[in-house]
Amino acid sequence: MKEIKVLGSGCTKCVKTAELIQSIAAERGIEVQVVKETNPEVFMHYGVMRTPAVVVDDELKHSGSIPHRAQVAEWLD
Amino acid sequence: MLSLFTDLATWLVYSLAGFSPEARLGQSLHFFVEDTTKIFALLVIMIYSIALLRASLNVERVRDYLANRHRLTGYGLGSLFGAITPFCSCSSIPVFLGFTSAGIPVGITMAFLITSPLINEVAVLLLISLVGWKVTLLYVLVGMAVGITCGALLDAFHAERLLQPFALKAYRNASAGQSSGASRERMTLRERHTFAKDELADIFSRVWKWVFIGVGLGAALHGFVPQDWFEANLGHGEWWSVPMAVLVGVPLYSNATGVIPVMESLILKGLPLGTTLAFCMSTVAASFPEFVLLKQVMQWKLLIILFLMLLMAFTMVGWALNIGYVG
């Protein structure tokens, strides 16, 4: 099961990003665990300066916006 | 070219809807229609074209550019990049930490973060179209000067001591010297277009309601506050009116997009320029929600110092401009 972290200060874009990932995973029947991460020390750990950012299995995949559907699909496959 | 919107409003409000140009309601509606149509048209065109140009400029590149700068040039550059780099206020904390952990002094980082909400392409665009280029230039210079001065002062008393411990640790570790390699891939025109399109949708979805609120307030002021009220009561730049304007601006939270139409209306009503700018900048830059966010990386003491510093800076700017303007 993929572990996905959405990094952000809890703004609407971060919430939307988490929801988007969850809904695409559900559509494709892929099991994921999506965690919202608001701790600034974690941002620093991944070197993230723009939120929302997405970390998949401990690897930073995206930063600075709500990702496009195609990107999300790519991470999940 | 901008008179197109005046004509449109005149036609819609006076000819088509039949309001009288003499009546207060008619004047308010005219102001509202003219400003909203003008602002929305300009926003769409300008956000897109500017985003196309600066697609490859991001905070990671700014950080690499600012790291290891001499302090004196650092404040100016920090403030300048704050004005031109796009970033959403919800990214303030990660940007702060990213800069700090790259060893950039707190003052330079704060010059960036203070200038950023005050000056951006939307603000400059609105200012030029609503109050003319002279006031725009003044606004930009004042905004940068406040960012630079507050930044330099923060470093003068070693504000980094008052960061939260984990942020201070990151700053000290970085000062030992390490570099980060931000990607510098070239962007194709197609990628730039995608970026600009996303940016337009993003900024527009954030600011459209502020345009309505700001223009609505401006229109109400325009139509319903008697022309001589401000002149008679605040028109001579009474010294107390400036700190009062700054204090009134603190609990009012708005971004630059919302406050500029109000600014236009205040200036038209004869409120002195210094008082107007002090009020508007305090509304935009000294807001409680922003400060509560910064609590994550700063101790209370530093937050309070920063807040007071901003209020004093805006007050002094207001006084200085009023002396020049009224005197």
GROMACS .gro file of C-alpha atoms in nm:
model
  404
    1MET     CA    1   0.000   0.000   0.000
    2LYS     CA    2   0.132   0.341  -0.093
    3GLU     CA    3   0.179   0.595   0.181
    4ILE     CA    4   0.107   0.947   0.060
    5LYS     CA    5   0.170   1.264   0.257
    6VAL     CA    6   0.016   1.596   0.161
    7LEU     CA    7   0.225   1.877   0.306
    8GLY     CA    8   0.057   2.210   0.371
    9SER     CA    9  -0.059   2.458   0.629
   10GLY     CA   10  -0.418   2.335   0.609
   11CYS     CA   11  -0.533   2.576   0.341
   12THR     CA   12  -0.812   2.481   0.102
   13LYS     CA   13  -0.569   2.380  -0.170
   14CYS     CA   14  -0.408   2.122   0.057
   15VAL     CA   15  -0.745   1.976   0.151
   16LYS     CA   16  -0.844   1.962  -0.216
   17THR     CA   17  -0.515   1.791  -0.306
   18ALA     CA   18  -0.572   1.519  -0.045
   19GLU     CA   19  -0.930   1.468  -0.162
   20LEU     CA   20  -0.822   1.448  -0.525
   21ILE     CA   21  -0.565   1.178  -0.452
   22GLN     CA   22  -0.813   0.980  -0.247
   23SER     CA   23  -1.085   0.998  -0.512
   24ILE     CA   24  -0.851   0.896  -0.796
   25ALA     CA   25  -0.719   0.607  -0.590
   26ALA     CA   26  -1.074   0.496  -0.516
   27GLU     CA   27  -1.170   0.517  -0.886
   28ARG     CA   28  -0.884   0.289  -0.975
   29GLY     CA   29  -0.930   0.059  -0.681
   30ILE     CA   30  -0.586   0.129  -0.545
   31GLU     CA   31  -0.536   0.121  -0.170
   32VAL     CA   32  -0.358   0.425  -0.037
   33GLN     CA   33  -0.304   0.589   0.296
   34VAL     CA   34  -0.326   0.968   0.264
   35VAL     CA   35  -0.196   1.173   0.557
   36LYS     CA   36  -0.214   1.551   0.587
   37GLU     CA   37   0.107   1.690   0.730
   38THR     CA   38   0.106   2.041   0.879
   39ASN     CA   39   0.424   2.029   1.087
   40PRO     CA   40   0.674   2.288   0.956
   41GLU     CA   41   0.968   2.069   1.057
   42VAL     CA   42   0.848   1.811   0.807
   43PHE     CA   43   0.837   2.076   0.530
   44MET     CA   44   1.198   2.151   0.609
   45HIS     CA   45   1.293   1.784   0.608
   46TYR     CA   46   1.172   1.745   0.249
   47GLY     CA   47   1.298   2.090   0.147
   48VAL     CA   48   0.947   2.201   0.052
   49MET     CA   49   0.898   2.575   0.003
   50ARG     CA   50   0.568   2.584  -0.178
   51THR     CA   51   0.256   2.409  -0.059
   52PRO     CA   52   0.065   2.191  -0.117
   53ALA     CA   53   0.338   1.936  -0.171
   54VAL     CA   54   0.299   1.563  -0.223
   55VAL     CA   55   0.532   1.295  -0.087
   56VAL     CA   56   0.477   0.939  -0.212
   57ASP     CA   57   0.652   0.663  -0.018
   58ASP     CA   58   0.895   0.914   0.129
   59GLU     CA   59   0.984   1.069  -0.207
   60LEU     CA   60   0.891   1.430  -0.291
   61LYS     CA   61   0.686   1.423  -0.612
   62HIS     CA   62   0.524   1.762  -0.641
   63SER     CA   63   0.519   2.107  -0.484
   64GLY     CA   64   0.336   2.437  -0.520
   65SER     CA   65  -0.011   2.362  -0.653
   66ILE     CA   66  -0.300   2.121  -0.669
   67PRO     CA   67  -0.160   1.848  -0.896
   68HIS     CA   68  -0.322   1.758  -1.227
   69ARG     CA   69  -0.519   1.435  -1.248
   70ALA     CA   70  -0.268   1.279  -1.487
   71GLN     CA   71   0.018   1.342  -1.242
   72VAL     CA   72  -0.172   1.180  -0.958
   73ALA     CA   73  -0.254   0.878  -1.174
   74GLU     CA   74   0.113   0.840  -1.259
   75TRP     CA   75   0.216   0.834  -0.891
   76LEU     CA   76  -0.044   0.574  -0.808
   77ASP     CA   77   0.048   0.326  -1.082
   78MET     CA   78  -0.837   5.294  -2.385
   79LEU     CA   79  -0.954   5.270  -2.026
   80SER     CA   80  -1.230   5.524  -2.096
   81LEU     CA   81  -1.404   5.235  -2.269
   82PHE     CA   82  -1.510   5.117  -1.922
   83THR     CA   83  -1.638   5.460  -1.823
   84ASP     CA   84  -1.852   5.465  -2.137
   85LEU     CA   85  -1.974   5.114  -2.071
   86ALA     CA   86  -2.078   5.206  -1.716
   87THR     CA   87  -2.245   5.528  -1.833
   88TRP     CA   88  -2.442   5.336  -2.093
   89LEU     CA   89  -2.541   5.054  -1.856
   90VAL     CA   90  -2.626   5.259  -1.547
   91TYR     CA   91  -2.754   5.588  -1.684
   92SER     CA   92  -2.895   5.505  -2.029
   93LEU     CA   93  -3.009   5.146  -1.997
   94ALA     CA   94  -3.108   5.122  -1.630
   95GLY     CA   95  -3.217   5.485  -1.615
   96PHE     CA   96  -3.042   5.599  -1.298
   97SER     CA   97  -2.977   5.968  -1.265
   98PRO     CA   98  -2.613   6.082  -1.283
   99GLU     CA   99  -2.702   6.338  -1.014
  100ALA     CA  100  -2.829   6.085  -0.758
  101ARG     CA  101  -2.609   5.920  -0.501
  102LEU     CA  102  -2.720   5.569  -0.590
  103GLY     CA  103  -2.654   5.636  -0.958
  104GLN     CA  104  -2.303   5.763  -0.885
  105SER     CA  105  -2.227   5.463  -0.663
  106LEU     CA  106  -2.351   5.218  -0.923
  107HIS     CA  107  -2.153   5.390  -1.196
  108PHE     CA  108  -1.835   5.367  -0.988
  109PHE     CA  109  -1.907   5.001  -0.915
  110VAL     CA  110  -1.977   4.896  -1.273
  111GLU     CA  111  -1.685   5.093  -1.418
  112ASP     CA  112  -1.433   4.959  -1.168
  113THR     CA  113  -1.541   4.595  -1.162
  114THR     CA  114  -1.554   4.558  -1.541
  115LYS     CA  115  -1.220   4.739  -1.579
  116ILE     CA  116  -1.050   4.540  -1.306
  117PHE     CA  117  -1.173   4.200  -1.423
  118ALA     CA  118  -1.075   4.266  -1.785
  119LEU     CA  119  -0.728   4.387  -1.685
  120LEU     CA  120  -0.678   4.101  -1.439
  121VAL     CA  121  -0.741   3.833  -1.696
  122ILE     CA  122  -0.512   3.984  -1.957
  123MET     CA  123  -0.232   4.088  -1.723
  124ILE     CA  124  -0.214   3.788  -1.491
  125TYR     CA  125  -0.186   3.561  -1.791
  126SER     CA  126   0.081   3.761  -1.973
  127ILE     CA  127   0.290   3.824  -1.663
  128ALA     CA  128   0.270   3.459  -1.560
  129LEU     CA  129   0.389   3.361  -1.907
  130LEU     CA  130   0.700   3.577  -1.860
  131ARG     CA  131   0.791   3.472  -1.511
  132ALA     CA  132   0.695   3.106  -1.531
  133SER     CA  133   1.046   2.990  -1.449
  134LEU     CA  134   1.095   3.223  -1.152
  135ASN     CA  135   1.011   3.041  -0.831
  136VAL     CA  136   1.098   3.069  -0.465
  137GLU     CA  137   1.362   2.797  -0.490
  138ARG     CA  138   1.557   2.999  -0.746
  139VAL     CA  139   1.515   3.317  -0.544
  140ARG     CA  140   1.654   3.138  -0.239
  141ASP     CA  141   1.962   3.022  -0.427
  142TYR     CA  142   2.011   3.371  -0.560
  143LEU     CA  143   1.978   3.536  -0.219
  144ALA     CA  144   2.197   3.289  -0.030
  145ASN     CA  145   2.546   3.421   0.037
  146ARG     CA  146   2.461   3.775  -0.070
  147HIS     CA  147   2.616   4.068   0.105
  148ARG     CA  148   2.367   4.195   0.362
  149LEU     CA  149   2.337   4.544   0.220
  150THR     CA  150   2.239   4.428  -0.127
  151GLY     CA  151   2.046   4.141   0.032
  152TYR     CA  152   1.772   4.359   0.179
  153GLY     CA  153   1.707   4.541  -0.148
  154LEU     CA  154   1.709   4.218  -0.348
  155GLY     CA  155   1.493   4.040  -0.090
  156SER     CA  156   1.236   4.314  -0.112
  157LEU     CA  157   1.254   4.328  -0.492
  158PHE     CA  158   1.202   3.954  -0.524
  159GLY     CA  159   0.919   3.978  -0.272
  160ALA     CA  160   0.750   4.214  -0.514
  161ILE     CA  161   0.792   4.007  -0.828
  162THR     CA  162   0.786   3.643  -0.713
  163PRO     CA  163   0.447   3.477  -0.707
  164PHE     CA  164   0.361   3.288  -0.393
  165CYS     CA  165   0.051   3.228  -0.193
  166SER     CA  166   0.038   3.350   0.165
  167CYS     CA  167  -0.025   2.995   0.285
  168SER     CA  168   0.332   2.923   0.174
  169SER     CA  169   0.480   3.188   0.406
  170ILE     CA  170   0.600   2.934   0.659
  171PRO     CA  171   0.770   2.692   0.420
  172VAL     CA  172   0.930   2.986   0.239
  173PHE     CA  173   1.054   3.130   0.567
  174LEU     CA  174   1.203   2.795   0.667
  175GLY     CA  175   1.347   2.730   0.323
  176PHE     CA  176   1.528   3.065   0.326
  177THR     CA  177   1.639   3.029   0.688
  178SER     CA  178   1.776   2.680   0.642
  179ALA     CA  179   1.973   2.807   0.341
  180GLY     CA  180   2.147   3.049   0.579
  181ILE     CA  181   1.970   3.362   0.454
  182PRO     CA  182   1.952   3.612   0.744
  183VAL     CA  183   1.609   3.665   0.903
  184GLY     CA  184   1.609   4.032   0.797
  185ILE     CA  185   1.649   3.950   0.429
  186THR     CA  186   1.381   3.681   0.452
  187MET     CA  187   1.147   3.925   0.624
  188ALA     CA  188   1.220   4.197   0.365
  189PHE     CA  189   1.092   3.939   0.115
  190LEU     CA  190   0.786   3.840   0.318
  191ILE     CA  191   0.681   4.194   0.414
  192THR     CA  192   0.707   4.332   0.061
  193SER     CA  193   0.534   4.034  -0.096
  194PRO     CA  194   0.171   4.104   0.005
  195LEU     CA  195   0.214   4.479  -0.047
  196ILE     CA  196   0.346   4.472  -0.400
  197ASN     CA  197   0.251   4.230  -0.674
  198GLU     CA  198   0.151   4.257  -1.036
  199VAL     CA  199  -0.220   4.273  -0.956
  200ALA     CA  200  -0.169   4.559  -0.710
  201VAL     CA  201   0.052   4.757  -0.946
  202LEU     CA  202  -0.189   4.707  -1.231
  203LEU     CA  203  -0.487   4.822  -1.028
  204LEU     CA  204  -0.299   5.122  -0.895
  205ILE     CA  205  -0.193   5.238  -1.239
  206SER     CA  206  -0.543   5.207  -1.379
  207LEU     CA  207  -0.725   5.357  -1.079
  208VAL     CA  208  -0.496   5.621  -0.929
  209GLY     CA  209  -0.233   5.688  -1.195
  210TRP     CA  210   0.136   5.611  -1.228
  211LYS     CA  211   0.265   5.874  -0.983
  212VAL     CA  212   0.083   5.731  -0.684
  213THR     CA  213   0.174   5.382  -0.809
  214LEU     CA  214   0.542   5.464  -0.814
  215LEU     CA  215   0.518   5.614  -0.468
  216TYR     CA  216   0.332   5.309  -0.339
  217VAL     CA  217   0.596   5.072  -0.478
  218LEU     CA  218   0.886   5.276  -0.339
  219VAL     CA  219   0.723   5.306   0.003
  220GLY     CA  220   0.637   4.934   0.012
  221MET     CA  221   0.994   4.836  -0.068
  222ALA     CA  222   1.140   5.090   0.174
  223VAL     CA  223   0.927   4.950   0.457
  224GLY     CA  224   1.038   4.594   0.375
  225ILE     CA  225   1.405   4.691   0.354
  226THR     CA  226   1.402   4.902   0.673
  227CYS     CA  227   1.219   4.646   0.885
  228GLY     CA  228   1.450   4.372   0.753
  229ALA     CA  229   1.766   4.566   0.834
  230LEU     CA  230   1.638   4.655   1.183
  231LEU     CA  231   1.551   4.293   1.259
  232ASP     CA  232   1.905   4.186   1.178
  233ALA     CA  233   2.051   4.481   1.369
  234PHE     CA  234   1.927   4.333   1.695
  235HIS     CA  235   1.981   3.970   1.592
  236ALA     CA  236   1.620   3.868   1.557
  237GLU     CA  237   1.726   3.508   1.485
  238ARG     CA  238   1.770   3.461   1.863
  239LEU     CA  239   1.393   3.490   1.892
  240LEU     CA  240   1.304   3.226   1.638
  241GLN     CA  241   1.154   2.897   1.749
  242PRO     CA  242   1.441   2.667   1.851
  243PHE     CA  243   1.413   2.430   1.553
  244ALA     CA  244   1.427   2.722   1.307
  245LEU     CA  245   1.728   2.872   1.481
  246LYS     CA  246   1.902   2.536   1.468
  247ALA     CA  247   1.835   2.511   1.095
  248TYR     CA  248   1.977   2.861   1.043
  249ARG     CA  249   2.294   2.789   1.245
  250ASN     CA  250   2.353   2.458   1.067
  251ALA     CA  251   2.316   2.624   0.730
  252SER     CA  252   2.556   2.903   0.819
  253ALA     CA  253   2.822   2.632   0.833
  254GLY     CA  254   2.782   2.627   0.458
  255GLN     CA  255   2.591   2.394   0.233
  256SER     CA  256   2.420   2.458  -0.095
  257SER     CA  257   2.104   2.327  -0.247
  258GLY     CA  258   2.063   2.266  -0.615
  259ALA     CA  259   1.731   2.392  -0.739
  260SER     CA  260   1.644   2.272  -1.084
  261ARG     CA  261   1.693   2.515  -1.366
  262GLU     CA  262   1.538   2.333  -1.654
  263ARG     CA  263   1.432   2.547  -1.947
  264MET     CA  264   1.061   2.571  -2.002
  265THR     CA  265   0.893   2.524  -2.335
  266LEU     CA  266   0.628   2.767  -2.451
  267ARG     CA  267   0.368   2.499  -2.392
  268GLU     CA  268   0.476   2.453  -2.030
  269ARG     CA  269   0.470   2.828  -1.984
  270HIS     CA  270   0.117   2.842  -2.122
  271THR     CA  271   0.002   2.566  -1.884
  272PHE     CA  272   0.164   2.750  -1.593
  273ALA     CA  273   0.008   3.082  -1.691
  274LYS     CA  274  -0.335   2.923  -1.732
  275ASP     CA  275  -0.315   2.758  -1.388
  276GLU     CA  276  -0.183   3.079  -1.236
  277LEU     CA  277  -0.469   3.280  -1.388
  278ALA     CA  278  -0.729   3.037  -1.254
  279ASP     CA  279  -0.560   3.031  -0.914
  280ILE     CA  280  -0.518   3.407  -0.867
  281PHE     CA  281  -0.856   3.485  -1.014
  282SER     CA  282  -1.034   3.240  -0.784
  283ARG     CA  283  -0.862   3.403  -0.487
  284VAL     CA  284  -0.914   3.769  -0.572
  285TRP     CA  285  -1.251   3.801  -0.746
  286LYS     CA  286  -1.447   3.835  -0.423
  287TRP     CA  287  -1.202   4.095  -0.296
  288VAL     CA  288  -1.263   4.299  -0.607
  289PHE     CA  289  -1.636   4.300  -0.536
  290ILE     CA  290  -1.590   4.382  -0.168
  291GLY     CA  291  -1.329   4.650  -0.233
  292VAL     CA  292  -1.512   4.814  -0.519
  293GLY     CA  293  -1.839   4.788  -0.328
  294LEU     CA  294  -1.690   4.975  -0.033
  295GLY     CA  295  -1.523   5.225  -0.263
  296ALA     CA  296  -1.853   5.281  -0.444
  297ALA     CA  297  -2.042   5.333  -0.118
  298LEU     CA  298  -1.783   5.586  -0.005
  299HIS     CA  299  -1.794   5.751  -0.344
  300GLY     CA  300  -2.169   5.797  -0.354
  301PHE     CA  301  -2.269   5.837   0.009
  302VAL     CA  302  -1.995   6.018   0.198
  303PRO     CA  303  -2.035   6.390   0.129
  304GLN     CA  304  -1.753   6.535  -0.078
  305ASP     CA  305  -1.648   6.782   0.191
  306TRP     CA  306  -1.656   6.547   0.490
  307PHE     CA  307  -1.301   6.414   0.459
  308GLU     CA  308  -1.175   6.754   0.348
  309ALA     CA  309  -1.325   6.921   0.651
  310ASN     CA  310  -1.233   6.660   0.909
  311LEU     CA  311  -0.914   6.492   0.791
  312GLY     CA  312  -0.811   6.693   0.488
  313HIS     CA  313  -0.527   6.885   0.647
  314GLY     CA  314  -0.324   6.582   0.747
  315GLU     CA  315  -0.390   6.627   1.120
  316TRP     CA  316  -0.103   6.442   1.291
  317TRP     CA  317  -0.325   6.203   1.487
  318SER     CA  318  -0.518   6.098   1.179
  319VAL     CA  319  -0.222   5.891   1.051
  320PRO     CA  320  -0.167   5.662   1.353
  321MET     CA  321  -0.545   5.635   1.378
  322ALA     CA  322  -0.568   5.525   1.014
  323VAL     CA  323  -0.298   5.263   1.078
  324LEU     CA  324  -0.480   5.128   1.385
  325VAL     CA  325  -0.814   5.117   1.204
  326GLY     CA  326  -0.642   4.918   0.929
  327VAL     CA  327  -0.510   4.645   1.162
  328PRO     CA  328  -0.832   4.454   1.235
  329LEU     CA  329  -0.948   4.503   0.877
  330TYR     CA  330  -0.799   4.219   0.684
  331SER     CA  331  -0.778   4.252   0.312
  332ASN     CA  332  -0.535   4.192   0.034
  333ALA     CA  333  -0.406   4.458  -0.200
  334THR     CA  334  -0.674   4.381  -0.458
  335GLY     CA  335  -0.954   4.464  -0.217
  336VAL     CA  336  -0.803   4.774  -0.069
  337ILE     CA  337  -0.693   4.960  -0.382
  338PRO     CA  338  -1.046   5.052  -0.501
  339VAL     CA  339  -1.109   5.188  -0.150
  340MET     CA  340  -0.786   5.382  -0.179
  341GLU     CA  341  -0.902   5.533  -0.508
  342SER     CA  342  -1.224   5.645  -0.347
  343LEU     CA  343  -1.049   5.792  -0.040
  344ILE     CA  344  -0.809   5.991  -0.256
  345LEU     CA  345  -1.096   6.121  -0.471
  346LYS     CA  346  -1.269   6.233  -0.152
  347GLY     CA  347  -0.970   6.444  -0.056
  348LEU     CA  348  -0.815   6.229   0.216
  349PRO     CA  349  -0.443   6.319   0.219
  350LEU     CA  350  -0.219   6.073   0.038
  351GLY     CA  351  -0.008   5.987   0.344
  352THR     CA  352  -0.310   5.900   0.556
  353THR     CA  353  -0.457   5.694   0.272
  354LEU     CA  354  -0.138   5.495   0.209
  355ALA     CA  355  -0.084   5.436   0.581
  356PHE     CA  356  -0.435   5.298   0.612
  357CYS     CA  357  -0.412   5.075   0.307
  358MET     CA  358  -0.070   4.931   0.382
  359SER     CA  359  -0.167   4.854   0.738
  360THR     CA  360  -0.476   4.671   0.613
  361VAL     CA  361  -0.271   4.461   0.374
  362ALA     CA  362   0.053   4.392   0.561
  363ALA     CA  363  -0.030   4.401   0.931
  364SER     CA  364  -0.295   4.135   0.954
  365PHE     CA  365  -0.359   3.903   1.247
  366PRO     CA  366  -0.411   3.583   1.044
  367GLU     CA  367  -0.066   3.621   0.890
  368PHE     CA  368   0.094   3.684   1.224
  369VAL     CA  369  -0.067   3.386   1.387
  370LEU     CA  370   0.082   3.174   1.108
  371LEU     CA  371   0.428   3.313   1.176
  372LYS     CA  372   0.397   3.201   1.538
  373GLN     CA  373   0.499   2.856   1.416
  374VAL     CA  374   0.851   2.981   1.347
  375MET     CA  375   0.886   3.286   1.575
  376GLN     CA  376   0.855   3.344   1.947
  377TRP     CA  377   0.586   3.585   2.070
  378LYS     CA  378   0.840   3.852   2.153
  379LEU     CA  379   0.968   3.868   1.796
  380LEU     CA  380   0.614   3.870   1.658
  381ILE     CA  381   0.521   4.167   1.876
  382ILE     CA  382   0.839   4.355   1.782
  383LEU     CA  383   0.773   4.292   1.414
  384PHE     CA  384   0.413   4.405   1.445
  385LEU     CA  385   0.500   4.729   1.624
  386MET     CA  386   0.779   4.791   1.377
  387LEU     CA  387   0.534   4.770   1.086
  388LEU     CA  388   0.282   4.998   1.256
  389MET     CA  389   0.552   5.257   1.325
  390ALA     CA  390   0.687   5.232   0.972
  391PHE     CA  391   0.344   5.294   0.819
  392THR     CA  392   0.280   5.584   1.056
  393MET     CA  393   0.608   5.751   0.969
  394VAL     CA  394   0.550   5.702   0.598
  395GLY     CA  395   0.207   5.861   0.637
  396TRP     CA  396   0.345   6.160   0.824
  397ALA     CA  397   0.628   6.213   0.579
  398LEU     CA  398   0.397   6.204   0.278
  399ASN     CA  399   0.141   6.430   0.441
  400ILE     CA  400   0.405   6.691   0.514
  401GLY     CA  401   0.507   6.681   0.150
  402TYR     CA  402   0.148   6.668   0.025
  403VAL     CA  403  -0.033   6.918   0.244
  404GLY     CA  404   0.259   7.138   0.338
   0.00000   0.00000   0.00000
